[in-house]
Short mmCIF file of C-alpha atoms and ligand atoms in Angstrom, two decimals:
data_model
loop_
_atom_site.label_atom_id
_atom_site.label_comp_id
_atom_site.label_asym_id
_atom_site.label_seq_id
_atom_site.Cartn_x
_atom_site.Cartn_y
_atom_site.Cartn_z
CA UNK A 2 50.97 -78.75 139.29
CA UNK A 3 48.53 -80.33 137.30
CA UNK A 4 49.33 -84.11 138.27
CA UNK A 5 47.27 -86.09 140.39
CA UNK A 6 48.05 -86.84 143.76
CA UNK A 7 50.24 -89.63 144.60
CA UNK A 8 50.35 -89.19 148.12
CA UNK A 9 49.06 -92.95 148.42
CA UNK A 10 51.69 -94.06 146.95
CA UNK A 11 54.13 -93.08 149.56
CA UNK A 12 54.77 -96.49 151.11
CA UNK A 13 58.04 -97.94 150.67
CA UNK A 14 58.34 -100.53 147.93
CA UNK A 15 55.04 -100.84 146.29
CA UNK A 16 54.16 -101.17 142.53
CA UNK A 17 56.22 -102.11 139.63
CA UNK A 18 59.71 -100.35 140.05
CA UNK A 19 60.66 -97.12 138.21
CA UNK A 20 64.56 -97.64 138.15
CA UNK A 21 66.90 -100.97 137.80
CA UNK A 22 70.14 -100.69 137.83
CA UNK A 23 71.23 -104.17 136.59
CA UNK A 24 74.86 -105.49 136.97
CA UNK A 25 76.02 -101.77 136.04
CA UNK A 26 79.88 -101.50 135.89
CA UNK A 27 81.80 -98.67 134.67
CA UNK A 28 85.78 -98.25 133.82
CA UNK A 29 87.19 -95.05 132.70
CA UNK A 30 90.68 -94.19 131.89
CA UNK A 31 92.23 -95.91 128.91
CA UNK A 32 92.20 -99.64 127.71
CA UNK A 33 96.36 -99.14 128.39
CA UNK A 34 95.19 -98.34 132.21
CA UNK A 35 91.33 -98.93 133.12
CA UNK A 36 90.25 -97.13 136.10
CA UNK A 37 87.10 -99.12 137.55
CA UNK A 38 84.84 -97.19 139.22
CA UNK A 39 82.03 -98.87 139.46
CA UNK A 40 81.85 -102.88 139.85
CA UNK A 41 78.64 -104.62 139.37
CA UNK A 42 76.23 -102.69 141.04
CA UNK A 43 72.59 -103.65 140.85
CA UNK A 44 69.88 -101.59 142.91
CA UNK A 45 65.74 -100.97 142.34
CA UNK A 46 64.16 -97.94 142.79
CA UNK A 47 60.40 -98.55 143.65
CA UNK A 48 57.22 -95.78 143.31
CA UNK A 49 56.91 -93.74 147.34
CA UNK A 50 60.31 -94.30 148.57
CA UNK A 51 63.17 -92.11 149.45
CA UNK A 52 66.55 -94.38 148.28
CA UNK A 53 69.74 -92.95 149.76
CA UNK A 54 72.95 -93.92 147.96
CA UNK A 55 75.88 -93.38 150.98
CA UNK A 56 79.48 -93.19 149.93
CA UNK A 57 83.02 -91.56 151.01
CA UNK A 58 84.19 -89.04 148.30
CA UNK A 59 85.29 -90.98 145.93
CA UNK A 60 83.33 -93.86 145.68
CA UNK A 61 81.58 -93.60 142.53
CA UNK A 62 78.15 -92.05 143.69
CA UNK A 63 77.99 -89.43 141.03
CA UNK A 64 79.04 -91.83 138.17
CA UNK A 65 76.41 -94.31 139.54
CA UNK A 66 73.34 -91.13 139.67
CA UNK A 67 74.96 -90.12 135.86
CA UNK A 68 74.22 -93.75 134.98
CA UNK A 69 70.65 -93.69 136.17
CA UNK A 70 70.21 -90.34 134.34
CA UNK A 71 71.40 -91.75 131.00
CA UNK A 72 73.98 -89.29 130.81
CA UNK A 73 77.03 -91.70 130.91
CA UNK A 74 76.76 -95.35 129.00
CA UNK A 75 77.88 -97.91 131.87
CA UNK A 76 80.61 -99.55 130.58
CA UNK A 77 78.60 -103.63 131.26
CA UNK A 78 75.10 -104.29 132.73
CA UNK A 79 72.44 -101.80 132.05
CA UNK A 80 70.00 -98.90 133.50
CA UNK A 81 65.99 -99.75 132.80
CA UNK A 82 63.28 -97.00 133.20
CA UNK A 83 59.79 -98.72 133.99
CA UNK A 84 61.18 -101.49 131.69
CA UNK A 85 62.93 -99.91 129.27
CA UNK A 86 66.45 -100.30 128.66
CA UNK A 87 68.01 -96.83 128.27
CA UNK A 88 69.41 -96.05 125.26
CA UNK A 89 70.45 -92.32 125.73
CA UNK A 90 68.74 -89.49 128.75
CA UNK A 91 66.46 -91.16 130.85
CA UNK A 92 63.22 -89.33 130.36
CA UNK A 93 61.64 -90.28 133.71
CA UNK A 94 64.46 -88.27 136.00
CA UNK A 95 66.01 -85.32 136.54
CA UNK A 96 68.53 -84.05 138.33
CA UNK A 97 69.71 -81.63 141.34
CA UNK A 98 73.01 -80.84 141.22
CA UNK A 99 75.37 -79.77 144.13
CA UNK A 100 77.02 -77.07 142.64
CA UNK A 101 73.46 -75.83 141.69
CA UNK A 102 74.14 -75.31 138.15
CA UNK A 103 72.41 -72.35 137.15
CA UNK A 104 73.07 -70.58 133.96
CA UNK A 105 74.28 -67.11 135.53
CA UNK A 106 72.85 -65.07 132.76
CA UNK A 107 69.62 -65.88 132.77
CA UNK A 108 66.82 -65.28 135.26
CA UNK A 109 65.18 -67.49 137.70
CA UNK A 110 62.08 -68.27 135.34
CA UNK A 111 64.40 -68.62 132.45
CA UNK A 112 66.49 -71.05 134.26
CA UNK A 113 63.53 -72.94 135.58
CA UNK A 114 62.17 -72.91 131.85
CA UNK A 115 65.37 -74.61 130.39
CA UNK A 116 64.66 -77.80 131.02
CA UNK A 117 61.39 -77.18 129.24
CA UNK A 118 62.75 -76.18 126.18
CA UNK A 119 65.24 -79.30 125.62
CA UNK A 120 62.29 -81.23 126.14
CA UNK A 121 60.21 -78.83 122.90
CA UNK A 122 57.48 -77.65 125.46
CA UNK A 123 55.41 -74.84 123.90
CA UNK A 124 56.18 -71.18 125.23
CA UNK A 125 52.94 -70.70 126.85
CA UNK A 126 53.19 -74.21 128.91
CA UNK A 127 56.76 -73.81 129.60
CA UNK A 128 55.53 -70.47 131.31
CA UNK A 129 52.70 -72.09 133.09
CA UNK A 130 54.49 -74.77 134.22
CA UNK A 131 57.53 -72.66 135.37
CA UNK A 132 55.44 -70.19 137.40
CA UNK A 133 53.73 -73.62 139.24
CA UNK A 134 57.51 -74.61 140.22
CA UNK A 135 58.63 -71.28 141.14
CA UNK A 136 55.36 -71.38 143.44
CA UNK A 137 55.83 -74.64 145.29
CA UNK A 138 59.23 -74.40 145.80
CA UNK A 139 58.70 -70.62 148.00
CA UNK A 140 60.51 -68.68 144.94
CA UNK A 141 57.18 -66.42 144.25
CA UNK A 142 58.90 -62.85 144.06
CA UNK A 143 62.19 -64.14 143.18
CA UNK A 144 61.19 -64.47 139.12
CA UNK A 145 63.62 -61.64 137.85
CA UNK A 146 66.42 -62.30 139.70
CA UNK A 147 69.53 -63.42 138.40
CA UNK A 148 71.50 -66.05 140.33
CA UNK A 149 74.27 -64.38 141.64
CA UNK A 150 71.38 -61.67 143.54
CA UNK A 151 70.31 -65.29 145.45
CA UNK A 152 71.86 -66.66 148.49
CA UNK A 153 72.89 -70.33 148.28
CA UNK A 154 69.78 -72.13 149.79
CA UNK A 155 67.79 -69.75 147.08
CA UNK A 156 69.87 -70.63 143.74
CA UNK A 157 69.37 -74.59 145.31
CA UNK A 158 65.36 -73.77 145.13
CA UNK A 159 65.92 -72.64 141.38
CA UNK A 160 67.94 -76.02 141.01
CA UNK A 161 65.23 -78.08 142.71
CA UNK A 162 62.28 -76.14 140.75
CA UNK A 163 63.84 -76.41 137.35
CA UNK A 164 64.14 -80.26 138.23
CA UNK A 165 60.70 -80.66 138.87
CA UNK A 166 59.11 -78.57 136.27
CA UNK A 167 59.63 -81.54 134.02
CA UNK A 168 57.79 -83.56 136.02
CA UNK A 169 60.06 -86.36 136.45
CA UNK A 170 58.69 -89.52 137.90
CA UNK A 171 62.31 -90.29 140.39
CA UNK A 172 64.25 -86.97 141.26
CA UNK A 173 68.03 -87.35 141.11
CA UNK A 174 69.53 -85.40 144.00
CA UNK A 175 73.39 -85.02 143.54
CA UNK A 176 74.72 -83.92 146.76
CA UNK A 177 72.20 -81.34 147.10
CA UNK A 178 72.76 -79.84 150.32
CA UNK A 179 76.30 -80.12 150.99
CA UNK A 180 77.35 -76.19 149.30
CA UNK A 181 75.11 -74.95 151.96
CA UNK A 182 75.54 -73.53 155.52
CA UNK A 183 74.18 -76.12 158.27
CA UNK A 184 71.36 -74.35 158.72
CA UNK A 185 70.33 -73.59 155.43
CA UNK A 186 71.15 -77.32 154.63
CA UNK A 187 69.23 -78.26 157.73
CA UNK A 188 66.14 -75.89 156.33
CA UNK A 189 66.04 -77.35 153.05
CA UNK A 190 65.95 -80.72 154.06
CA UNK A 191 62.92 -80.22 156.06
CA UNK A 192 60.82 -78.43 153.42
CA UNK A 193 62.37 -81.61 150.64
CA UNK A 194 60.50 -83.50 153.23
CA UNK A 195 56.98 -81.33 153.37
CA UNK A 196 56.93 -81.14 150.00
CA UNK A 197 57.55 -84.84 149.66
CA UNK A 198 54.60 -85.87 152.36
CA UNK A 199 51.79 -83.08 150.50
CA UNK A 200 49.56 -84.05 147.42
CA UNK A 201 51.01 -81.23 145.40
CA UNK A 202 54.56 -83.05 144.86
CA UNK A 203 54.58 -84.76 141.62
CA UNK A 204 57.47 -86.95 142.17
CA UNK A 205 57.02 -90.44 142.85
CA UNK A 206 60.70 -91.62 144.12
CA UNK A 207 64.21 -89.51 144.92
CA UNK A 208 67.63 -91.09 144.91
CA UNK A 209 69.49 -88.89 146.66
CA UNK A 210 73.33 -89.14 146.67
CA UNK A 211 75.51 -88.15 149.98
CA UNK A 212 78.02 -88.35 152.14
CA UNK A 213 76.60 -87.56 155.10
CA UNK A 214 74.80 -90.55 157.03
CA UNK A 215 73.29 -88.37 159.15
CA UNK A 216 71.47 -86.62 156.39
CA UNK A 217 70.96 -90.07 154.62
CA UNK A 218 69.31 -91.59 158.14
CA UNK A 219 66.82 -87.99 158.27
CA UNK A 220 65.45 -88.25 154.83
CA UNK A 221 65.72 -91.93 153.08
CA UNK A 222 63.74 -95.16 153.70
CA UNK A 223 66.39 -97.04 152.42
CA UNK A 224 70.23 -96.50 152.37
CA UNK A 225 72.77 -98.45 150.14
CA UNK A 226 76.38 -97.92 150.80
CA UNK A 227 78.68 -97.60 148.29
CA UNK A 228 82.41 -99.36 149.28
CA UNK A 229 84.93 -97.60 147.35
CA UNK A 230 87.57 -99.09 144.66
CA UNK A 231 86.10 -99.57 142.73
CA UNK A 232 82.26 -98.74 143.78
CA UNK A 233 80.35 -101.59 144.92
CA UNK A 234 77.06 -101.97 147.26
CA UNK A 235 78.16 -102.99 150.89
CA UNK A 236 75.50 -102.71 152.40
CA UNK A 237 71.49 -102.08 152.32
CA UNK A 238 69.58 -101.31 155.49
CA UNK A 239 65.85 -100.10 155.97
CA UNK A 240 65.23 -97.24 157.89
CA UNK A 241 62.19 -97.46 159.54
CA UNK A 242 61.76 -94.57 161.91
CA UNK A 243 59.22 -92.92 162.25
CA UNK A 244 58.41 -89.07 160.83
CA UNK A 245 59.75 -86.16 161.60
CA UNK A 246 62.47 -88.34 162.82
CA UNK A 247 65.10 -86.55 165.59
CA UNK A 248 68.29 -87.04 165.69
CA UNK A 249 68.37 -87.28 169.61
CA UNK A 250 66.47 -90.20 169.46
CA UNK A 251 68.11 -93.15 170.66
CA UNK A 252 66.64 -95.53 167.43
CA UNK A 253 68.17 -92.57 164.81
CA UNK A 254 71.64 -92.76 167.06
CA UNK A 255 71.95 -96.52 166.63
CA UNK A 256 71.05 -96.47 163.19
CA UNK A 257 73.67 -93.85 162.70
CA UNK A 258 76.30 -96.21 164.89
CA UNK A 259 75.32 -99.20 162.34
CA UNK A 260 76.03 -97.78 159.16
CA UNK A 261 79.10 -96.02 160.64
CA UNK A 262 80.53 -99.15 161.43
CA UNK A 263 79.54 -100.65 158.00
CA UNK A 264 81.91 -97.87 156.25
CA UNK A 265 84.52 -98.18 159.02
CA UNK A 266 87.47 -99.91 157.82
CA UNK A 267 85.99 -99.09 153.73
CA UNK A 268 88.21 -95.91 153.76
CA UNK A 269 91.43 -95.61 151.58
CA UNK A 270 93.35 -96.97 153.77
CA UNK A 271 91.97 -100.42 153.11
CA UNK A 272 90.88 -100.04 150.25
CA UNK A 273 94.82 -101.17 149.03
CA UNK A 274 96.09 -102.47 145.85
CA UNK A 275 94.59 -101.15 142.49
CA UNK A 276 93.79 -103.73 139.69
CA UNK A 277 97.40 -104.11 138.67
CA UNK A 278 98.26 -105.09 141.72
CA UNK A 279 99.85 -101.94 143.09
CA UNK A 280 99.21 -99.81 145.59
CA UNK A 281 98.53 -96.02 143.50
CA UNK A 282 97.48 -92.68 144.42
CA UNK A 283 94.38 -93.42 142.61
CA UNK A 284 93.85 -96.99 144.36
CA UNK A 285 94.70 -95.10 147.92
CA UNK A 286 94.05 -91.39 147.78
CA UNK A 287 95.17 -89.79 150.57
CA UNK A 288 92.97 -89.06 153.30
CA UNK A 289 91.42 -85.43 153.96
CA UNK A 290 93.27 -85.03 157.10
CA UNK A 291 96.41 -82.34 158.08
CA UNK A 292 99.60 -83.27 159.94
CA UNK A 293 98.52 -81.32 162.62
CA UNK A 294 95.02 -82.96 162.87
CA UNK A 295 96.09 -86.21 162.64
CA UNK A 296 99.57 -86.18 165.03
CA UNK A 297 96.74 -84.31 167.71
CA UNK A 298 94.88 -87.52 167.60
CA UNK A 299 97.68 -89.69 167.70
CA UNK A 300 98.93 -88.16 171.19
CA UNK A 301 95.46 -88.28 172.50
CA UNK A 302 95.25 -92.16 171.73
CA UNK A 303 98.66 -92.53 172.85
CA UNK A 304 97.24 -90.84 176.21
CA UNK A 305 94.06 -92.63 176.37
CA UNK A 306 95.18 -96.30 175.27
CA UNK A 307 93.10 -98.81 173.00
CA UNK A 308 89.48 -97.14 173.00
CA UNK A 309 86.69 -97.32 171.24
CA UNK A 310 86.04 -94.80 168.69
CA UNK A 311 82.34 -93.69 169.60
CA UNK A 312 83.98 -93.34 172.90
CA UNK A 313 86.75 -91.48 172.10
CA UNK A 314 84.78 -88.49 170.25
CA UNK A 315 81.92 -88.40 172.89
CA UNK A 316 85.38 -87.45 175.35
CA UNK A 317 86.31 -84.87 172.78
CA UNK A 318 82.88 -83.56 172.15
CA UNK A 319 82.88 -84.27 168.59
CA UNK A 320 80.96 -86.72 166.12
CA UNK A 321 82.28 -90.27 165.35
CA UNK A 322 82.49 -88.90 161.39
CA UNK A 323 84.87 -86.20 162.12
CA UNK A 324 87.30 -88.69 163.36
CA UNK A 325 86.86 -90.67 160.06
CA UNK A 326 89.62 -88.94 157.97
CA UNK A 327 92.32 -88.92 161.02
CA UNK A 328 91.60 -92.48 161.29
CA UNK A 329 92.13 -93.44 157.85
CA UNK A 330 95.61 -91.47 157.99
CA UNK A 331 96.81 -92.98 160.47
CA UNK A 332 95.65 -96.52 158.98
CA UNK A 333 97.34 -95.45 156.08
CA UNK A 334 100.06 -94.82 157.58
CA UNK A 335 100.42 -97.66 159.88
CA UNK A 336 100.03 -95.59 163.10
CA UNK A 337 96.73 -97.40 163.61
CA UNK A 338 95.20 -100.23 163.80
CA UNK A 339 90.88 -100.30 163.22
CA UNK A 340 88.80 -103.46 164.59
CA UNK A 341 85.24 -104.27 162.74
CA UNK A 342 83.76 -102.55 166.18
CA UNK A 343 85.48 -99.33 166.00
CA UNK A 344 87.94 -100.07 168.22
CA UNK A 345 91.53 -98.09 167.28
CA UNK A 346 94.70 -99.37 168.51
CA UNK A 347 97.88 -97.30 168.64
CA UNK A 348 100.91 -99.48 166.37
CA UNK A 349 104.53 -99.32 168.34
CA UNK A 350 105.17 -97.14 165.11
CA UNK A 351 102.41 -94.94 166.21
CA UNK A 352 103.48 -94.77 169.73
CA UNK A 353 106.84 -93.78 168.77
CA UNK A 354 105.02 -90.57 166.64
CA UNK A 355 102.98 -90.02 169.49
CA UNK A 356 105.54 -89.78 171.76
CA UNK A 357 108.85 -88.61 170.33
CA UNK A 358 110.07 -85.14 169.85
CA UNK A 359 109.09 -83.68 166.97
CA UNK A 360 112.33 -84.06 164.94
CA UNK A 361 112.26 -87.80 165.39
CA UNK A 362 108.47 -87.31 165.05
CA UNK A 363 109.41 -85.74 161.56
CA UNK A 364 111.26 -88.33 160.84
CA UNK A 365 109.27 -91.47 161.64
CA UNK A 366 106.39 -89.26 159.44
CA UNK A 367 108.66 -88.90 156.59
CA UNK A 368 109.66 -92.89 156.60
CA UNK A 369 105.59 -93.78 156.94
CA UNK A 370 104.89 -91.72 154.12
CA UNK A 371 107.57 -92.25 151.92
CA UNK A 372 106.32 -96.12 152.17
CA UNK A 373 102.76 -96.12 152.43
CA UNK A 374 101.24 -92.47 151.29
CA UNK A 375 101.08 -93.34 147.41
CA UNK A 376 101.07 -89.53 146.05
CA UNK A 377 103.88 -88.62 148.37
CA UNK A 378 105.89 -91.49 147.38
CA UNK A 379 104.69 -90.04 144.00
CA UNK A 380 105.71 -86.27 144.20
CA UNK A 381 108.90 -87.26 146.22
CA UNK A 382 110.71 -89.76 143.67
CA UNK A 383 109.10 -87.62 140.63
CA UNK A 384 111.34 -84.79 142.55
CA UNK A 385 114.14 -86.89 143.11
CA UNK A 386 114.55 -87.45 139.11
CA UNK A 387 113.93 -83.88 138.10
CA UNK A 388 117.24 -82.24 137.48
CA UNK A 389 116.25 -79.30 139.04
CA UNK A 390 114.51 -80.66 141.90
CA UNK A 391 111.40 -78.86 141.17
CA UNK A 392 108.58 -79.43 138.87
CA UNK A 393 105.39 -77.90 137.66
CA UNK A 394 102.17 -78.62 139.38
CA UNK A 395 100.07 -79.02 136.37
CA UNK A 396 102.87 -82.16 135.93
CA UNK A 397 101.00 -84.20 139.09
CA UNK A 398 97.66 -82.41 138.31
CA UNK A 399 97.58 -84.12 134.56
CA UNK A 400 98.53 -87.69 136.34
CA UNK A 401 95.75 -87.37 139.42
CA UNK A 402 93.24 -86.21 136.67
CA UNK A 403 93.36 -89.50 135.05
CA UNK A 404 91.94 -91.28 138.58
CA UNK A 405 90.24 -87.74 140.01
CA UNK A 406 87.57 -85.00 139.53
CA UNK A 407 88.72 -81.78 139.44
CA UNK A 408 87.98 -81.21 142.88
CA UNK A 409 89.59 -83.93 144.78
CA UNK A 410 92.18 -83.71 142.74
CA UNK A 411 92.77 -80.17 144.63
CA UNK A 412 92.33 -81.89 147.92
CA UNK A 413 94.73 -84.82 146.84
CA UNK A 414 97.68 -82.08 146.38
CA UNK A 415 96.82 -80.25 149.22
CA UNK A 416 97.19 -82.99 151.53
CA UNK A 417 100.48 -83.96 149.81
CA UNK A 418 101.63 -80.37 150.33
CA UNK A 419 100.84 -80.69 153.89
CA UNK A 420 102.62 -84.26 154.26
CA UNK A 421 105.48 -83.23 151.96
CA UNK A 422 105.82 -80.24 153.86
CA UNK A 423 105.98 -81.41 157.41
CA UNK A 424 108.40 -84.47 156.81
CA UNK A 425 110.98 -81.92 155.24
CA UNK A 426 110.54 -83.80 151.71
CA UNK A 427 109.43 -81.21 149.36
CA UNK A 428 106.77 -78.48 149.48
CA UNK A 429 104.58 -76.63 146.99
CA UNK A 430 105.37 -72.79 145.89
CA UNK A 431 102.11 -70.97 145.00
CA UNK A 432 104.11 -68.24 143.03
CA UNK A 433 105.57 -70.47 140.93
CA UNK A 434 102.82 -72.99 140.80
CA UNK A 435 105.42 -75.94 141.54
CA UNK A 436 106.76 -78.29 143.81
CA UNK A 437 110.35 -78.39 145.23
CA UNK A 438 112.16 -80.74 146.95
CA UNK A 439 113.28 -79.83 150.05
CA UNK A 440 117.30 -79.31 149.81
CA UNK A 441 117.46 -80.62 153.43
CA UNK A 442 115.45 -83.59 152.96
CA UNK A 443 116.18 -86.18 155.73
CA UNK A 444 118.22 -89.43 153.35
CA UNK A 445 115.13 -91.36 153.37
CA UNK A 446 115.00 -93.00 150.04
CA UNK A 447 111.48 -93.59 148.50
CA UNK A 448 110.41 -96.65 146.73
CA UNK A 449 111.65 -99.63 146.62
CA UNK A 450 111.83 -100.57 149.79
CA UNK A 451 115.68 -99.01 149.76
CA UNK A 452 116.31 -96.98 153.13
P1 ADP B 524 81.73 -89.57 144.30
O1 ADP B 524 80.61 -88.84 143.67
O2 ADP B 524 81.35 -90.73 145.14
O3 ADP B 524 82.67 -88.64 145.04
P2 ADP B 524 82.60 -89.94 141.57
O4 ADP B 524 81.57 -90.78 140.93
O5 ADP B 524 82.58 -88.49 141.27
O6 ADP B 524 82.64 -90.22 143.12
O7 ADP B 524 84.04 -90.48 141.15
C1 ADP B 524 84.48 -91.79 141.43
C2 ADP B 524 85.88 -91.97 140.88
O8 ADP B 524 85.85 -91.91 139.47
C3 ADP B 524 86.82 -90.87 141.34
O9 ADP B 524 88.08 -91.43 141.56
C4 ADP B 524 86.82 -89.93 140.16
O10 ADP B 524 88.00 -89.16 140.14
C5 ADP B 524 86.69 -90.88 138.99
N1 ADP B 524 86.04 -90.25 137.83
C6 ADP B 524 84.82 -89.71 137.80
N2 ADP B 524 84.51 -89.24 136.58
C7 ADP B 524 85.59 -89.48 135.81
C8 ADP B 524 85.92 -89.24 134.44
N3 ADP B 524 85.07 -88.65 133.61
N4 ADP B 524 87.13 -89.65 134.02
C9 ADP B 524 88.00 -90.26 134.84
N5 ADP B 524 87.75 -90.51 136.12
C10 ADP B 524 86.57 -90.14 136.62
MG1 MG B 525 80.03 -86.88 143.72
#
């Protein structure tokens, strides 16, 4: 593509760095009620390395990859490119999105061209150039198609071309693989990684953004991990397997087991009081996790006594992380207790969910929640005041939008629903887009610590 090789370069950490992030915090909401997000967060990015920025959902990764971009103004500390303080887009990145981001109307070369045009690159170059991207990236063929004639792992080539048809020196990688189907994910990765190891690639550093350590451990040489609540760096660890690295490797399982336990115990459920003090559903969103999932858990720990949590999904067949969310619930909610080491301990109020019938289940659900789920606390006293016992969705939405994206403010409610919903407290109605209380509603009074 017209760049000379910097295939040399690939070795971790060498040369004057590309990217500091200096001290970088970053507050949004209103002066009346500042949401941190970020707090103090200083990383380098240097020339031949593959930086992976781990977080939950959440956690501020995207607002931290905006930062680097230039696109948001942290709110103290500052960004540098190769020195230079940013003052507005960084001109040495750019960016992959996860939701792709393709302009629908316009044609593969025409979306791979865009970027080209902001930057006032003369038709015949932009074309050039284009056609070079569209080449490495395997989209030869696909020129005149629109996006929606693509499957996924196609439209994310179009978003990865049009990226690197600038020629960025660091490639920001939002999340890039996590719209896709395992497999397709799985593919990508693996030609990210070809491309990254051949002469033709004109990119001399990625920071890629994700919440999957698995996917972090397979493609970075160095993973930070972002602590949510606001965003901080935890932890930093070198990962210095070798390439292609497996993932049934012993070395790539232990490194996996490491960082696990570094975000262990960094969920919600910890994460506890907000800056004022109180415990909000912005300070402890509620975990991604249903009733059903997370009382089936419960009875199986009630059944298996104290156990490690590596141990406990080997015996189910499942990975450590798809515990994660039914062990934050249930830390939330006081069911559980987490050690440092992964071990999970069963609370006597957990035992009694675990074991009761399920009225009394309901019940001791209902009191947990009331007390220590913020947003159901939330939705049920909001409820409690409205004369007609009902109010509109958008009502919650407009609160949670102040503390959430768009997205995970559609999870938060969800999970409410579900919680709401199963302690006989109030429940959603889709055709009316609002939330009712339940008439029946067990005399469990929220807030305030009156019961
Ligand atoms: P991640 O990418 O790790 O999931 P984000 O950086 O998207 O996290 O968001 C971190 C937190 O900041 C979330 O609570 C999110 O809702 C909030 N947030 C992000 N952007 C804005 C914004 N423009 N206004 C208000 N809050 C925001
Ligand atoms: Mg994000």
């Amino acid at each position: 593509m017209g760049r000379m090789s910097v295939g040399v370069a690939r070795r971790r950490g060498r040369g004057a760095p590309l990217i500091e992030v200096d001290r970088v915090s970053k507050t949004f909401g209103t002066p009346g009620e500042p949401v941190p997000v970020l707090d103090g967060v200083s990383l380098v990015v240097h020339p031949g390395e593959i930086v992976a920025l781990l977080g939950k959902s959440g956690s501020g990764k995207s607002t931290l990859l905006r930062c680097v971009a230039g696109l948001i103004e942290p709110s103290e500390g500052a960004v540098r490119y190769q020195g230079a303080r940013l003052t507005g887009p960084n001109p040495g990145t750019a960016m992959v999105f996860q939701s792709f981001a393709l302009l629908p109307w316009l044609t593969v070369r025409q979306n791979v061209e865009l970027g080209l045009e902001a930057r006032l690159v003369p038709p015949p170059e932009r074309r050039a150039r284009a056609e070079a991207a569209i080449d490495l990236i395997g989209l030869d063929g696909f020129e005149d198609a629109y996006p929606k004639e693509l499957s996924g792992g196609m439209r994310q080539r179009v978003g990865l071309a049009r990226a690197l048809v600038v020629h960025p020196d660091v490639l920001l990688m939002d999340e890039p693989f996590s719209a896709l189907d395992v497999l397709t994910a799985e593919n990508l990765r693996g030609e990210l990684l070809e491309l990254w190891g051949s002469d033709e690639f004109p990119i001399k550093a990625i920071v890629l953004v994700t919440h999957n350590i698995d996917e972090a451990v397979t493609l970075a040489d160095r993973v930070l991990i972002l602590g949510s609540k606001p965003g901080r760096i935890i932890a930093e660890l070198p990962i210095d397997l070798p390439r292609p690295r497996d993932r049934h490797q012993i070395e790539f399982e232990t490194t996996v087991e490491r960082i696990y336990a570094e975000m262990a115990g960094q969920g919600t459920a910890t994460a506890g009081a907000g800056p004022s003090g109180l415990v909000t559903p912005a300070s402890a969103p509620l975990p991604n996790a249903s009733v059903d999932a997370l009382s089936g858990f419960a009875e199986i720990l009630a059944a298996s006594g104290p156990t490690h949590l590596g141990e406990t999904a080997s015996d189910l067949g499942l990975d450590v992380r798809d515990l994660l969310p039914l062990v934050d619930a249930l830390v939330m909610l006081g069911f559980v207790t987490l050690g440092r080491d992964g071990q999970v301990d069963l609370t006597a109020e957990g035992m009694e969910f675990a074991g009761a019938q399920i009225q009394v289940s309901k019940q001791i659900f209902a009191r947990a929640a009331l007390e220590r789920a913020p947003l159901v606390r939330l939705i049920a006293n909001a409820l409690e005041k409205a004369p007609t016992r009902t109010l509109r969705r958008g009502f919650f939405a407009d609160i949670l939008r102040r503390s959430f994206a768009e997205e995970e403010l559609e999870r938060q409610l969800d999970v409410a629903n579900d919680w709401g919903r199963y302690s006989e407290q109030f429940a959603y109605d889709a055709d009316h887009d609002e939330f009712v209380a339940d008439p029946d509603r067990t005399a469990v009074l929220a807030g305030g610590g009156a019961r």
